[in-house]
Amino acid sequence: MPCHNPGCMRKYDYDHIAFYARKRYVEGISTIVLMCNAKTECEKTLIALASLLDLDDDKIRELKPYCSGECQRLMFDLRDRLKLMVERECSQRCVY
């Protein structure tokens, strides 16, 4: 998914990405199952973005030839926000 558009990450809604992050990391549905059930390319992209939680900083930095600096910063921010959301929701589920 080469990206040379500096604002590309801004076109995706956090809530839509978080929906798939919940499916993957809170409900435990595998990325493969989510991708197989996706009906559109947009859904597949949202699932891939939700899967940023599986990447460490170095892996995101390796995208540099394909993504602008702004895009990478937005990916780091998205991953951190998703991580907090998943941790919060998992801890709430364990309490009950």
PDB file of N, CA and C in Angstrom:
ATOM      1  N   MET A   1       0.847  -1.173   0.000  1.00  0.00           N
ATOM      2  CA  MET A   1       0.000   0.000   0.000  1.00  0.00           C
ATOM      3  C   MET A   1       0.889   1.232   0.000  1.00  0.00           C
ATOM      4  N   PRO A   2       1.603   1.504  -1.090  1.00  0.00           N
ATOM      5  CA  PRO A   2       2.470   2.685  -1.133  1.00  0.00           C
ATOM      6  C   PRO A   2       1.673   3.966  -0.959  1.00  0.00           C
ATOM      7  N   CYS A   3       2.231   4.876  -0.190  1.00  0.00           N
ATOM      8  CA  CYS A   3       1.529   6.125   0.086  1.00  0.00           C
ATOM      9  C   CYS A   3       2.507   7.286   0.013  1.00  0.00           C
ATOM     10  N   HIS A   4       2.262   8.180  -0.869  1.00  0.00           N
ATOM     11  CA  HIS A   4       3.087   9.385  -0.954  1.00  0.00           C
ATOM     12  C   HIS A   4       2.239  10.619  -0.693  1.00  0.00           C
ATOM     13  N   ASN A   5       1.030  10.403  -0.200  1.00  0.00           N
ATOM     14  CA  ASN A   5       0.102  11.481   0.093  1.00  0.00           C
ATOM     15  C   ASN A   5       0.261  11.867   1.561  1.00  0.00           C
ATOM     16  N   PRO A   6       0.751  13.071   1.866  1.00  0.00           N
ATOM     17  CA  PRO A   6       1.026  13.447   3.253  1.00  0.00           C
ATOM     18  C   PRO A   6      -0.177  13.395   4.185  1.00  0.00           C
ATOM     19  N   GLY A   7      -1.384  13.542   3.697  1.00  0.00           N
ATOM     20  CA  GLY A   7      -2.547  13.548   4.570  1.00  0.00           C
ATOM     21  C   GLY A   7      -3.382  12.281   4.516  1.00  0.00           C
ATOM     22  N   CYS A   8      -2.805  11.200   4.004  1.00  0.00           N
ATOM     23  CA  CYS A   8      -3.601   9.998   3.739  1.00  0.00           C
ATOM     24  C   CYS A   8      -4.275   9.435   4.983  1.00  0.00           C
ATOM     25  N   MET A   9      -3.594   9.433   6.112  1.00  0.00           N
ATOM     26  CA  MET A   9      -4.159   8.847   7.323  1.00  0.00           C
ATOM     27  C   MET A   9      -5.333   9.657   7.855  1.00  0.00           C
ATOM     28  N   ARG A  10      -5.404  10.913   7.492  1.00  0.00           N
ATOM     29  CA  ARG A  10      -6.480  11.767   7.993  1.00  0.00           C
ATOM     30  C   ARG A  10      -7.848  11.407   7.403  1.00  0.00           C
ATOM     31  N   LYS A  11      -7.868  10.667   6.314  1.00  0.00           N
ATOM     32  CA  LYS A  11      -9.158  10.361   5.694  1.00  0.00           C
ATOM     33  C   LYS A  11      -9.879   9.201   6.370  1.00  0.00           C
ATOM     34  N   TYR A  12      -9.222   8.543   7.325  1.00  0.00           N
ATOM     35  CA  TYR A  12      -9.835   7.413   8.014  1.00  0.00           C
ATOM     36  C   TYR A  12     -10.368   7.846   9.371  1.00  0.00           C
ATOM     37  N   ASP A  13     -11.572   7.410   9.683  1.00  0.00           N
ATOM     38  CA  ASP A  13     -12.222   7.761  10.932  1.00  0.00           C
ATOM     39  C   ASP A  13     -11.751   6.810  12.041  1.00  0.00           C
ATOM     40  N   TYR A  14     -11.309   7.387  13.144  1.00  0.00           N
ATOM     41  CA  TYR A  14     -10.805   6.592  14.268  1.00  0.00           C
ATOM     42  C   TYR A  14     -11.849   5.587  14.756  1.00  0.00           C
ATOM     43  N   ASP A  15     -13.093   5.988  14.845  1.00  0.00           N
ATOM     44  CA  ASP A  15     -14.144   5.094  15.351  1.00  0.00           C
ATOM     45  C   ASP A  15     -14.315   3.856  14.478  1.00  0.00           C
ATOM     46  N   HIS A  16     -14.165   4.015  13.176  1.00  0.00           N
ATOM     47  CA  HIS A  16     -14.274   2.865  12.275  1.00  0.00           C
ATOM     48  C   HIS A  16     -13.093   1.916  12.462  1.00  0.00           C
ATOM     49  N   ILE A  17     -11.916   2.475  12.648  1.00  0.00           N
ATOM     50  CA  ILE A  17     -10.727   1.648  12.889  1.00  0.00           C
ATOM     51  C   ILE A  17     -10.845   0.961  14.249  1.00  0.00           C
ATOM     52  N   ALA A  18     -11.311   1.703  15.252  1.00  0.00           N
ATOM     53  CA  ALA A  18     -11.469   1.152  16.603  1.00  0.00           C
ATOM     54  C   ALA A  18     -12.467  -0.005  16.610  1.00  0.00           C
ATOM     55  N   PHE A  19     -13.486   0.056  15.766  1.00  0.00           N
ATOM     56  CA  PHE A  19     -14.452  -1.031  15.659  1.00  0.00           C
ATOM     57  C   PHE A  19     -13.737  -2.341  15.344  1.00  0.00           C
ATOM     58  N   TYR A  20     -12.818  -2.307  14.367  1.00  0.00           N
ATOM     59  CA  TYR A  20     -12.088  -3.513  13.982  1.00  0.00           C
ATOM     60  C   TYR A  20     -11.017  -3.879  15.015  1.00  0.00           C
ATOM     61  N   ALA A  21     -10.446  -2.886  15.679  1.00  0.00           N
ATOM     62  CA  ALA A  21      -9.481  -3.166  16.745  1.00  0.00           C
ATOM     63  C   ALA A  21     -10.175  -3.918  17.884  1.00  0.00           C
ATOM     64  N   ARG A  22     -11.403  -3.527  18.210  1.00  0.00           N
ATOM     65  CA  ARG A  22     -12.172  -4.242  19.244  1.00  0.00           C
ATOM     66  C   ARG A  22     -12.422  -5.688  18.826  1.00  0.00           C
ATOM     67  N   LYS A  23     -12.835  -5.855  17.574  1.00  0.00           N
ATOM     68  CA  LYS A  23     -13.080  -7.208  17.059  1.00  0.00           C
ATOM     69  C   LYS A  23     -11.817  -8.065  17.179  1.00  0.00           C
ATOM     70  N   ARG A  24     -10.688  -7.485  16.797  1.00  0.00           N
ATOM     71  CA  ARG A  24      -9.433  -8.232  16.773  1.00  0.00           C
ATOM     72  C   ARG A  24      -8.876  -8.471  18.173  1.00  0.00           C
ATOM     73  N   TYR A  25      -8.731  -7.421  18.959  1.00  0.00           N
ATOM     74  CA  TYR A  25      -7.964  -7.516  20.200  1.00  0.00           C
ATOM     75  C   TYR A  25      -8.811  -7.696  21.456  1.00  0.00           C
ATOM     76  N   VAL A  26     -10.073  -7.324  21.415  1.00  0.00           N
ATOM     77  CA  VAL A  26     -10.938  -7.505  22.585  1.00  0.00           C
ATOM     78  C   VAL A  26     -11.749  -8.796  22.425  1.00  0.00           C
ATOM     79  N   GLU A  27     -12.347  -8.992  21.253  1.00  0.00           N
ATOM     80  CA  GLU A  27     -13.156 -10.191  21.013  1.00  0.00           C
ATOM     81  C   GLU A  27     -12.318 -11.378  20.562  1.00  0.00           C
ATOM     82  N   GLY A  28     -11.085 -11.125  20.094  1.00  0.00           N
ATOM     83  CA  GLY A  28     -10.175 -12.211  19.732  1.00  0.00           C
ATOM     84  C   GLY A  28     -10.374 -12.808  18.353  1.00  0.00           C
ATOM     85  N   ILE A  29     -11.038 -12.096  17.459  1.00  0.00           N
ATOM     86  CA  ILE A  29     -11.225 -12.578  16.093  1.00  0.00           C
ATOM     87  C   ILE A  29      -9.933 -12.327  15.320  1.00  0.00           C
ATOM     88  N   SER A  30      -9.433 -13.328  14.641  1.00  0.00           N
ATOM     89  CA  SER A  30      -8.147 -13.176  13.948  1.00  0.00           C
ATOM     90  C   SER A  30      -8.248 -12.186  12.786  1.00  0.00           C
ATOM     91  N   THR A  31      -7.121 -11.602  12.464  1.00  0.00           N
ATOM     92  CA  THR A  31      -7.050 -10.662  11.348  1.00  0.00           C
ATOM     93  C   THR A  31      -7.444 -11.359  10.049  1.00  0.00           C
ATOM     94  N   ILE A  32      -7.035 -12.609   9.888  1.00  0.00           N
ATOM     95  CA  ILE A  32      -7.362 -13.360   8.668  1.00  0.00           C
ATOM     96  C   ILE A  32      -8.877 -13.514   8.524  1.00  0.00           C
ATOM     97  N   VAL A  33      -9.560 -13.872   9.596  1.00  0.00           N
ATOM     98  CA  VAL A  33     -11.016 -14.022   9.551  1.00  0.00           C
ATOM     99  C   VAL A  33     -11.675 -12.680   9.229  1.00  0.00           C
ATOM    100  N   LEU A  34     -11.192 -11.615   9.875  1.00  0.00           N
ATOM    101  CA  LEU A  34     -11.755 -10.294   9.593  1.00  0.00           C
ATOM    102  C   LEU A  34     -11.575  -9.930   8.126  1.00  0.00           C
ATOM    103  N   MET A  35     -10.369 -10.184   7.591  1.00  0.00           N
ATOM    104  CA  MET A  35     -10.098  -9.859   6.183  1.00  0.00           C
ATOM    105  C   MET A  35     -10.973 -10.692   5.250  1.00  0.00           C
ATOM    106  N   CYS A  36     -11.131 -11.970   5.567  1.00  0.00           N
ATOM    107  CA  CYS A  36     -11.959 -12.840   4.716  1.00  0.00           C
ATOM    108  C   CYS A  36     -13.423 -12.414   4.718  1.00  0.00           C
ATOM    109  N   ASN A  37     -13.877 -11.853   5.824  1.00  0.00           N
ATOM    110  CA  ASN A  37     -15.275 -11.426   5.918  1.00  0.00           C
ATOM    111  C   ASN A  37     -15.507  -9.995   5.432  1.00  0.00           C
ATOM    112  N   ALA A  38     -14.435  -9.272   5.162  1.00  0.00           N
ATOM    113  CA  ALA A  38     -14.571  -7.893   4.685  1.00  0.00           C
ATOM    114  C   ALA A  38     -15.229  -7.895   3.308  1.00  0.00           C
ATOM    115  N   LYS A  39     -16.147  -6.979   3.128  1.00  0.00           N
ATOM    116  CA  LYS A  39     -16.885  -6.912   1.865  1.00  0.00           C
ATOM    117  C   LYS A  39     -16.320  -5.874   0.897  1.00  0.00           C
ATOM    118  N   THR A  40     -15.535  -4.934   1.414  1.00  0.00           N
ATOM    119  CA  THR A  40     -15.007  -3.880   0.546  1.00  0.00           C
ATOM    120  C   THR A  40     -13.508  -3.677   0.808  1.00  0.00           C
ATOM    121  N   GLU A  41     -12.870  -3.017  -0.120  1.00  0.00           N
ATOM    122  CA  GLU A  41     -11.447  -2.679   0.057  1.00  0.00           C
ATOM    123  C   GLU A  41     -11.266  -1.711   1.220  1.00  0.00           C
ATOM    124  N   CYS A  42     -12.248  -0.833   1.414  1.00  0.00           N
ATOM    125  CA  CYS A  42     -12.184   0.108   2.530  1.00  0.00           C
ATOM    126  C   CYS A  42     -12.166  -0.642   3.858  1.00  0.00           C
ATOM    127  N   GLU A  43     -13.020  -1.661   3.999  1.00  0.00           N
ATOM    128  CA  GLU A  43     -13.028  -2.464   5.222  1.00  0.00           C
ATOM    129  C   GLU A  43     -11.669  -3.133   5.435  1.00  0.00           C
ATOM    130  N   LYS A  44     -11.079  -3.646   4.368  1.00  0.00           N
ATOM    131  CA  LYS A  44      -9.768  -4.294   4.475  1.00  0.00           C
ATOM    132  C   LYS A  44      -8.705  -3.306   4.935  1.00  0.00           C
ATOM    133  N   THR A  45      -8.781  -2.087   4.441  1.00  0.00           N
ATOM    134  CA  THR A  45      -7.831  -1.058   4.858  1.00  0.00           C
ATOM    135  C   THR A  45      -8.006  -0.732   6.334  1.00  0.00           C
ATOM    136  N   LEU A  46      -9.248  -0.616   6.786  1.00  0.00           N
ATOM    137  CA  LEU A  46      -9.516  -0.326   8.196  1.00  0.00           C
ATOM    138  C   LEU A  46      -9.008  -1.456   9.089  1.00  0.00           C
ATOM    139  N   ILE A  47      -9.169  -2.692   8.647  1.00  0.00           N
ATOM    140  CA  ILE A  47      -8.668  -3.844   9.402  1.00  0.00           C
ATOM    141  C   ILE A  47      -7.139  -3.811   9.457  1.00  0.00           C
ATOM    142  N   ALA A  48      -6.516  -3.483   8.348  1.00  0.00           N
ATOM    143  CA  ALA A  48      -5.056  -3.378   8.328  1.00  0.00           C
ATOM    144  C   ALA A  48      -4.577  -2.276   9.271  1.00  0.00           C
ATOM    145  N   LEU A  49      -5.270  -1.157   9.292  1.00  0.00           N
ATOM    146  CA  LEU A  49      -4.893  -0.067  10.197  1.00  0.00           C
ATOM    147  C   LEU A  49      -5.104  -0.471  11.654  1.00  0.00           C
ATOM    148  N   ALA A  50      -6.167  -1.216  11.936  1.00  0.00           N
ATOM    149  CA  ALA A  50      -6.391  -1.700  13.304  1.00  0.00           C
ATOM    150  C   ALA A  50      -5.270  -2.640  13.722  1.00  0.00           C
ATOM    151  N   SER A  51      -4.680  -3.324  12.766  1.00  0.00           N
ATOM    152  CA  SER A  51      -3.604  -4.271  13.054  1.00  0.00           C
ATOM    153  C   SER A  51      -2.261  -3.598  13.335  1.00  0.00           C
ATOM    154  N   LEU A  52      -2.238  -2.266  13.303  1.00  0.00           N
ATOM    155  CA  LEU A  52      -1.009  -1.549  13.665  1.00  0.00           C
ATOM    156  C   LEU A  52      -0.546  -1.917  15.069  1.00  0.00           C
ATOM    157  N   LEU A  53      -1.457  -2.388  15.908  1.00  0.00           N
ATOM    158  CA  LEU A  53      -1.089  -2.788  17.265  1.00  0.00           C
ATOM    159  C   LEU A  53      -0.072  -3.923  17.252  1.00  0.00           C
ATOM    160  N   ASP A  54      -0.016  -4.679  16.175  1.00  0.00           N
ATOM    161  CA  ASP A  54       0.935  -5.782  16.074  1.00  0.00           C
ATOM    162  C   ASP A  54       2.339  -5.316  15.687  1.00  0.00           C
ATOM    163  N   LEU A  55       2.472  -4.056  15.317  1.00  0.00           N
ATOM    164  CA  LEU A  55       3.763  -3.549  14.851  1.00  0.00           C
ATOM    165  C   LEU A  55       4.480  -2.749  15.929  1.00  0.00           C
ATOM    166  N   ASP A  56       5.779  -2.974  16.034  1.00  0.00           N
ATOM    167  CA  ASP A  56       6.564  -2.146  16.948  1.00  0.00           C
ATOM    168  C   ASP A  56       7.051  -0.906  16.188  1.00  0.00           C
ATOM    169  N   ASP A  57       7.690  -0.001  16.896  1.00  0.00           N
ATOM    170  CA  ASP A  57       8.125   1.269  16.300  1.00  0.00           C
ATOM    171  C   ASP A  57       9.000   1.064  15.071  1.00  0.00           C
ATOM    172  N   ASP A  58       9.933   0.113  15.144  1.00  0.00           N
ATOM    173  CA  ASP A  58      10.854  -0.101  14.026  1.00  0.00           C
ATOM    174  C   ASP A  58      10.127  -0.548  12.766  1.00  0.00           C
ATOM    175  N   LYS A  59       9.112  -1.387  12.929  1.00  0.00           N
ATOM    176  CA  LYS A  59       8.355  -1.846  11.747  1.00  0.00           C
ATOM    177  C   LYS A  59       7.605  -0.687  11.091  1.00  0.00           C
ATOM    178  N   ILE A  60       7.069   0.210  11.893  1.00  0.00           N
ATOM    179  CA  ILE A  60       6.387   1.374  11.316  1.00  0.00           C
ATOM    180  C   ILE A  60       7.404   2.276  10.624  1.00  0.00           C
ATOM    181  N   ARG A  61       8.569   2.423  11.217  1.00  0.00           N
ATOM    182  CA  ARG A  61       9.609   3.253  10.595  1.00  0.00           C
ATOM    183  C   ARG A  61      10.074   2.670   9.261  1.00  0.00           C
ATOM    184  N   GLU A  62      10.017   1.353   9.113  1.00  0.00           N
ATOM    185  CA  GLU A  62      10.409   0.712   7.854  1.00  0.00           C
ATOM    186  C   GLU A  62       9.498   1.105   6.691  1.00  0.00           C
ATOM    187  N   LEU A  63       8.343   1.670   6.997  1.00  0.00           N
ATOM    188  CA  LEU A  63       7.423   2.118   5.957  1.00  0.00           C
ATOM    189  C   LEU A  63       7.852   3.441   5.326  1.00  0.00           C
ATOM    190  N   LYS A  64       8.944   4.011   5.833  1.00  0.00           N
ATOM    191  CA  LYS A  64       9.392   5.329   5.374  1.00  0.00           C
ATOM    192  C   LYS A  64       9.462   5.473   3.851  1.00  0.00           C
ATOM    193  N   PRO A  65       9.958   4.473   3.113  1.00  0.00           N
ATOM    194  CA  PRO A  65       9.987   4.654   1.651  1.00  0.00           C
ATOM    195  C   PRO A  65       8.603   4.812   1.027  1.00  0.00           C
ATOM    196  N   TYR A  66       7.556   4.402   1.750  1.00  0.00           N
ATOM    197  CA  TYR A  66       6.207   4.419   1.208  1.00  0.00           C
ATOM    198  C   TYR A  66       5.321   5.493   1.807  1.00  0.00           C
ATOM    199  N   CYS A  67       5.647   5.929   3.009  1.00  0.00           N
ATOM    200  CA  CYS A  67       4.786   6.877   3.727  1.00  0.00           C
ATOM    201  C   CYS A  67       5.555   8.140   4.087  1.00  0.00           C
ATOM    202  N   SER A  68       4.870   9.235   4.048  1.00  0.00           N
ATOM    203  CA  SER A  68       5.469  10.503   4.441  1.00  0.00           C
ATOM    204  C   SER A  68       5.718  10.514   5.948  1.00  0.00           C
ATOM    205  N   GLY A  69       6.525  11.459   6.413  1.00  0.00           N
ATOM    206  CA  GLY A  69       6.785  11.611   7.840  1.00  0.00           C
ATOM    207  C   GLY A  69       5.505  11.875   8.613  1.00  0.00           C
ATOM    208  N   GLU A  70       4.637  12.698   8.037  1.00  0.00           N
ATOM    209  CA  GLU A  70       3.357  12.996   8.689  1.00  0.00           C
ATOM    210  C   GLU A  70       2.515  11.734   8.807  1.00  0.00           C
ATOM    211  N   CYS A  71       2.484  10.943   7.767  1.00  0.00           N
ATOM    212  CA  CYS A  71       1.718   9.704   7.765  1.00  0.00           C
ATOM    213  C   CYS A  71       2.240   8.763   8.854  1.00  0.00           C
ATOM    214  N   GLN A  72       3.554   8.655   8.969  1.00  0.00           N
ATOM    215  CA  GLN A  72       4.137   7.803  10.015  1.00  0.00           C
ATOM    216  C   GLN A  72       3.764   8.303  11.404  1.00  0.00           C
ATOM    217  N   ARG A  73       3.833   9.609  11.626  1.00  0.00           N
ATOM    218  CA  ARG A  73       3.464  10.166  12.929  1.00  0.00           C
ATOM    219  C   ARG A  73       2.001   9.857  13.249  1.00  0.00           C
ATOM    220  N   LEU A  74       1.138   9.964  12.243  1.00  0.00           N
ATOM    221  CA  LEU A  74      -0.264   9.647  12.449  1.00  0.00           C
ATOM    222  C   LEU A  74      -0.462   8.159  12.752  1.00  0.00           C
ATOM    223  N   MET A  75       0.356   7.297  12.146  1.00  0.00           N
ATOM    224  CA  MET A  75       0.282   5.862  12.441  1.00  0.00           C
ATOM    225  C   MET A  75       0.689   5.583  13.885  1.00  0.00           C
ATOM    226  N   PHE A  76       1.764   6.242  14.338  1.00  0.00           N
ATOM    227  CA  PHE A  76       2.183   6.076  15.732  1.00  0.00           C
ATOM    228  C   PHE A  76       1.076   6.544  16.674  1.00  0.00           C
ATOM    229  N   ASP A  77       0.478   7.684  16.365  1.00  0.00           N
ATOM    230  CA  ASP A  77      -0.585   8.223  17.200  1.00  0.00           C
ATOM    231  C   ASP A  77      -1.791   7.285  17.215  1.00  0.00           C
ATOM    232  N   LEU A  78      -2.181   6.801  16.044  1.00  0.00           N
ATOM    233  CA  LEU A  78      -3.305   5.881  15.944  1.00  0.00           C
ATOM    234  C   LEU A  78      -3.026   4.614  16.748  1.00  0.00           C
ATOM    235  N   ARG A  79      -1.845   4.050  16.588  1.00  0.00           N
ATOM    236  CA  ARG A  79      -1.504   2.826  17.307  1.00  0.00           C
ATOM    237  C   ARG A  79      -1.566   3.048  18.814  1.00  0.00           C
ATOM    238  N   ASP A  80      -1.037   4.180  19.284  1.00  0.00           N
ATOM    239  CA  ASP A  80      -1.048   4.465  20.724  1.00  0.00           C
ATOM    240  C   ASP A  80      -2.470   4.637  21.246  1.00  0.00           C
ATOM    241  N   ARG A  81      -3.319   5.322  20.484  1.00  0.00           N
ATOM    242  CA  ARG A  81      -4.718   5.503  20.887  1.00  0.00           C
ATOM    243  C   ARG A  81      -5.456   4.170  20.923  1.00  0.00           C
ATOM    244  N   LEU A  82      -5.229   3.338  19.910  1.00  0.00           N
ATOM    245  CA  LEU A  82      -5.877   2.031  19.871  1.00  0.00           C
ATOM    246  C   LEU A  82      -5.408   1.156  21.033  1.00  0.00           C
ATOM    247  N   LYS A  83      -4.109   1.214  21.322  1.00  0.00           N
ATOM    248  CA  LYS A  83      -3.554   0.411  22.415  1.00  0.00           C
ATOM    249  C   LYS A  83      -4.208   0.779  23.743  1.00  0.00           C
ATOM    250  N   LEU A  84      -4.362   2.066  24.000  1.00  0.00           N
ATOM    251  CA  LEU A  84      -5.009   2.516  25.235  1.00  0.00           C
ATOM    252  C   LEU A  84      -6.468   2.058  25.293  1.00  0.00           C
ATOM    253  N   MET A  85      -7.170   2.182  24.177  1.00  0.00           N
ATOM    254  CA  MET A  85      -8.563   1.779  24.117  1.00  0.00           C
ATOM    255  C   MET A  85      -8.702   0.279  24.386  1.00  0.00           C
ATOM    256  N   VAL A  86      -7.876  -0.537  23.762  1.00  0.00           N
ATOM    257  CA  VAL A  86      -7.946  -1.990  23.942  1.00  0.00           C
ATOM    258  C   VAL A  86      -7.586  -2.368  25.372  1.00  0.00           C
ATOM    259  N   GLU A  87      -6.531  -1.772  25.909  1.00  0.00           N
ATOM    260  CA  GLU A  87      -6.139  -2.070  27.286  1.00  0.00           C
ATOM    261  C   GLU A  87      -7.261  -1.717  28.261  1.00  0.00           C
ATOM    262  N   ARG A  88      -7.891  -0.572  28.056  1.00  0.00           N
ATOM    263  CA  ARG A  88      -8.979  -0.130  28.921  1.00  0.00           C
ATOM    264  C   ARG A  88     -10.163  -1.098  28.832  1.00  0.00           C
ATOM    265  N   GLU A  89     -10.542  -1.467  27.620  1.00  0.00           N
ATOM    266  CA  GLU A  89     -11.692  -2.351  27.450  1.00  0.00           C
ATOM    267  C   GLU A  89     -11.409  -3.767  27.955  1.00  0.00           C
ATOM    268  N   CYS A  90     -10.189  -4.240  27.772  1.00  0.00           N
ATOM    269  CA  CYS A  90      -9.839  -5.576  28.283  1.00  0.00           C
ATOM    270  C   CYS A  90      -9.827  -5.586  29.806  1.00  0.00           C
ATOM    271  N   SER A  91      -9.322  -4.531  30.414  1.00  0.00           N
ATOM    272  CA  SER A  91      -9.292  -4.485  31.877  1.00  0.00           C
ATOM    273  C   SER A  91     -10.699  -4.394  32.441  1.00  0.00           C
ATOM    274  N   GLN A  92     -11.616  -3.706  31.754  1.00  0.00           N
ATOM    275  CA  GLN A  92     -13.000  -3.617  32.212  1.00  0.00           C
ATOM    276  C   GLN A  92     -13.694  -4.965  32.098  1.00  0.00           C
ATOM    277  N   ARG A  93     -13.390  -5.717  31.049  1.00  0.00           N
ATOM    278  CA  ARG A  93     -14.001  -7.041  30.866  1.00  0.00           C
ATOM    279  C   ARG A  93     -13.504  -8.018  31.917  1.00  0.00           C
ATOM    280  N   CYS A  94     -12.244  -7.898  32.313  1.00  0.00           N
ATOM    281  CA  CYS A  94     -11.673  -8.804  33.306  1.00  0.00           C
ATOM    282  C   CYS A  94     -12.231  -8.521  34.696  1.00  0.00           C
ATOM    283  N   VAL A  95     -12.640  -7.296  34.949  1.00  0.00           N
ATOM    284  CA  VAL A  95     -13.150  -6.914  36.263  1.00  0.00           C
ATOM    285  C   VAL A  95     -14.535  -7.542  36.487  1.00  0.00           C
ATOM    286  N   TYR A  96     -15.321  -7.664  35.451  1.00  0.00           N
ATOM    287  CA  TYR A  96     -16.704  -8.148  35.598  1.00  0.00           C
ATOM    288  C   TYR A  96     -16.795  -9.637  35.461  1.00  0.00           C
TER     289      TYR A  96
END
